[in-house]
C-alpha positions in Angstrom: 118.7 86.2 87.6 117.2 89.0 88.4 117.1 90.6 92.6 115.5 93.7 94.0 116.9 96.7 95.8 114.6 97.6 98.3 114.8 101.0 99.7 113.8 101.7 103.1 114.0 105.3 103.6 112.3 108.6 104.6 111.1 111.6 102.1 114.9 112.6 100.7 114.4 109.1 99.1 110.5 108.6 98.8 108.7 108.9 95.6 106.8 111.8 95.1 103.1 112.3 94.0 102.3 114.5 91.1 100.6 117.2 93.9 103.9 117.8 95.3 106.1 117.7 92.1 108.7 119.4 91.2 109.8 117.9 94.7 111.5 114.3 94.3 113.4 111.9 96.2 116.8 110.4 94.9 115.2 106.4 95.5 113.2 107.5 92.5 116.2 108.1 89.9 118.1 104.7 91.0 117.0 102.5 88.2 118.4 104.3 85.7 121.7 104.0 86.9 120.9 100.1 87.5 121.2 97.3 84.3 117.6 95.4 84.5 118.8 92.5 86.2 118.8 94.6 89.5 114.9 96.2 90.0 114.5 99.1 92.7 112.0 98.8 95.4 111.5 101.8 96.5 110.0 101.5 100.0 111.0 104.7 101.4 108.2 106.6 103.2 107.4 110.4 104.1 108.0 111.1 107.5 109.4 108.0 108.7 112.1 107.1 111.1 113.7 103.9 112.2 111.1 103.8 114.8 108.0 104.3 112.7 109.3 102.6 109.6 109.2 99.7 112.4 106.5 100.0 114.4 104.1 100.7 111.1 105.3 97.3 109.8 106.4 98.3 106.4 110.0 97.0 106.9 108.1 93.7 108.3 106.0 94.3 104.7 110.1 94.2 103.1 111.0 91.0 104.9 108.0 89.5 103.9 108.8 89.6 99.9 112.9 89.7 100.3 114.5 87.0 98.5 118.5 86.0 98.9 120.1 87.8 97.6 118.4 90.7 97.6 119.9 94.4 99.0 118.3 96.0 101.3 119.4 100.0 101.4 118.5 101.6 104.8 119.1 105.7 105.1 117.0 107.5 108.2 117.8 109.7 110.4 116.1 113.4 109.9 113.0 111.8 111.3 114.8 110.1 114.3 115.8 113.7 115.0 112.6 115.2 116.2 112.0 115.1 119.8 109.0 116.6 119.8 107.8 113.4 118.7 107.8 110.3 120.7 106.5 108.0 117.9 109.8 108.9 116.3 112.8 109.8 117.9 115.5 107.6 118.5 118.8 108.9 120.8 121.5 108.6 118.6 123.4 106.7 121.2 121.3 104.5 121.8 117.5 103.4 120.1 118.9 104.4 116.6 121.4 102.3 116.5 119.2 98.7 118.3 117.2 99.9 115.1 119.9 99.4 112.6 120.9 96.8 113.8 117.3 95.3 113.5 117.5 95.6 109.8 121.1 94.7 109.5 120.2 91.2 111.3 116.6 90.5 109.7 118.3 91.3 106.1 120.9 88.6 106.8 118.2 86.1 108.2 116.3 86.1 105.2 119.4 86.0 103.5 119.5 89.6 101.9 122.1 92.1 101.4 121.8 95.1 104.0 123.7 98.4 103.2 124.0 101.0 105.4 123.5 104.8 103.7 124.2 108.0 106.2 121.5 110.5 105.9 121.5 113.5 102.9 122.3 116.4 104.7 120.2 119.5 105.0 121.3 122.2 103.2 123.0 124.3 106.0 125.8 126.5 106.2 127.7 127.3 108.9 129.0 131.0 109.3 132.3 130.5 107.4 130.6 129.5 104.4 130.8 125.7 104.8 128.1 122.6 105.0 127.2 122.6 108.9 128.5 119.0 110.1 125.8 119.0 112.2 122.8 119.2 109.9 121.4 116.1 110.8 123.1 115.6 114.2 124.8 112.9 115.5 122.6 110.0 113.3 125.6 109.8 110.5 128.6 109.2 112.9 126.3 107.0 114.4 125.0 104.6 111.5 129.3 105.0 110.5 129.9 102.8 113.7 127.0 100.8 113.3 128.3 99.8 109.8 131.5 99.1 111.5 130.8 97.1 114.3 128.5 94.9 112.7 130.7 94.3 109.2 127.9 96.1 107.3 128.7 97.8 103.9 128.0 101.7 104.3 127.9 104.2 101.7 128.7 107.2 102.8 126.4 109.7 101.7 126.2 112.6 104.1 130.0 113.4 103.7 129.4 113.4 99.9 126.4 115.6 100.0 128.4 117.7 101.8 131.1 117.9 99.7 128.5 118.5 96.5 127.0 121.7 98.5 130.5 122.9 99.2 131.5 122.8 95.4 128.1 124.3 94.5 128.4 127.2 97.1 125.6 128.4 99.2 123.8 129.9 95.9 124.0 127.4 93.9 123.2 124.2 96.1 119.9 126.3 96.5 119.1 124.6 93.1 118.9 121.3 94.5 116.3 121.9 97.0 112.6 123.1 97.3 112.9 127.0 96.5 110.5 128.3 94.8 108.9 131.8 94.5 104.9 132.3 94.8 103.5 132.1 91.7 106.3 129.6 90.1 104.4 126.4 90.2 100.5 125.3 90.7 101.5 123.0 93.4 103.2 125.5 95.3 101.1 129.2 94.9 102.4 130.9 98.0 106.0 129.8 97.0 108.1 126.8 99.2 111.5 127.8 101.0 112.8 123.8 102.1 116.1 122.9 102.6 115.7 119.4 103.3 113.8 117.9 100.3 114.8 118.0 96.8 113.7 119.0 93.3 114.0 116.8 90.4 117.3 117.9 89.8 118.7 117.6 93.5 117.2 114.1 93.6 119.1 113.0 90.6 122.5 114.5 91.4 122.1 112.5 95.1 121.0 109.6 93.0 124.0 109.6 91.5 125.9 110.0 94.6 124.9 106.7 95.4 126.1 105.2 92.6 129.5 106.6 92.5 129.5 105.3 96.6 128.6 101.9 94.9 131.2 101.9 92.3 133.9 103.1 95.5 132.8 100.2 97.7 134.8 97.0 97.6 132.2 95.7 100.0 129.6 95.6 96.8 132.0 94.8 94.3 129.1 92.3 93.1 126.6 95.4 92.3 129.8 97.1 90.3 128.8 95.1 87.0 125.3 95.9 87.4 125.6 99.6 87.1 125.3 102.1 84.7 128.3 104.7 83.9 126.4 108.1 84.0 127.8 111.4 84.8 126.5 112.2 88.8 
């Protein structure tokens, strides 16, 4: 039987158009980790938060085709962040988490699978050479206790992001992200310096990420025979 993996997400997971490629998001390198019987949905928007991927409709456009059985993978956060922007922002304390658990409880009602994924990280270093714990606030310890309270499986992929930009180093994580110099690419003339979205190769390595969180999680021990061995 086969069930989909819908991702609800924001631009490090989004599909990318061929006008902004060599930039990608890791949603669109899940399948091939994935045998058949599991198809990705890859709902994940540009620019979204909890509160827009809401208030838009387009996890109400999710509910609306999930079947049980189904997973549901929900990663936000480095929209939720901006404050500047009232049709997005969350508090971490607070809206962020009522949104979560939003998707948590209308996954289980239609009788889905939610998992919980903490936001990529930004590429930030700290002073001392390190990833900056903070580079996307307070929104991963806060989806960690969501995932808790509410017996929700979580993957755990800011603290493995992390961990990938601290074995990389501070020059060579750079190949994982938008850097480019002018002249490098058509799409990008005057050159792109971004440290929040991927290129091709960043969104595969965080693809795999995922997987290996999947293989680690007793709580989807079901989704273990349903993936692919590939080297992250």
């Amino acid at each position: 039987m086969t069930h989909s993996l819908f991702i609800a997400g924001d631009s490090t997971a989004a599909r990318k158009e061929g006008s902004k490629k060599p930039m990608a998001g890791w949603g669109e390198y899940l399948q091939g980790y994935l045998d058949p019987s599991i198809r990705v949905d890859n709902r994940a928007i540009n620019g979204r938060s909890t509160k827009s991927f809401l208030s838009e409709g387009h996890y109400a456009a999710i509910e609306q085709e999930l079947q049980p059985g189904d997973y549901v993978f929900i990663q936000f956060g480095h929209n939720d962040e901006k404050k500047e922007d009232p049709l997005r922002y969350t508090d971490p304390a607070a809206e962020y988490r009522y949104n979560l658990l939003h998707y948590i409880e209308s996954t289980r009602r239609c009788g889905g699978i939610p998992v919980l994924l903490t936001s990529v990280s930004r590429r930030r270093f700290t002073s001392d050479g390190f990833p900056d714990p903070a580079a996307v606030g307070l929104y991963p310890s806060a989806m960690r206790e969501v995932a808790k309270e509410s017996g929700t499986p979580l993957l755990d992929i800011f603290a493995a992001s992390q961990q990938l930009y601290r074995d990389l180093g501070h020059t060579g994580s750079q190949e994982l992200f938008m850097h480019l110099p002018e002249k490098m690419h058509p799409n990008y003339p005057e050159g792109i310096s971004d440290d929040t979205h991927f290129s091709e190769e960043g969104a595969q390595r965080i693809a795999g990420l995922v997987v290996q969180a999947i293989a680690q999680s007793s709580a989807l021990s079901h989704l273990h025979r349903k993936l692919r061995v590939k080297e992250a």
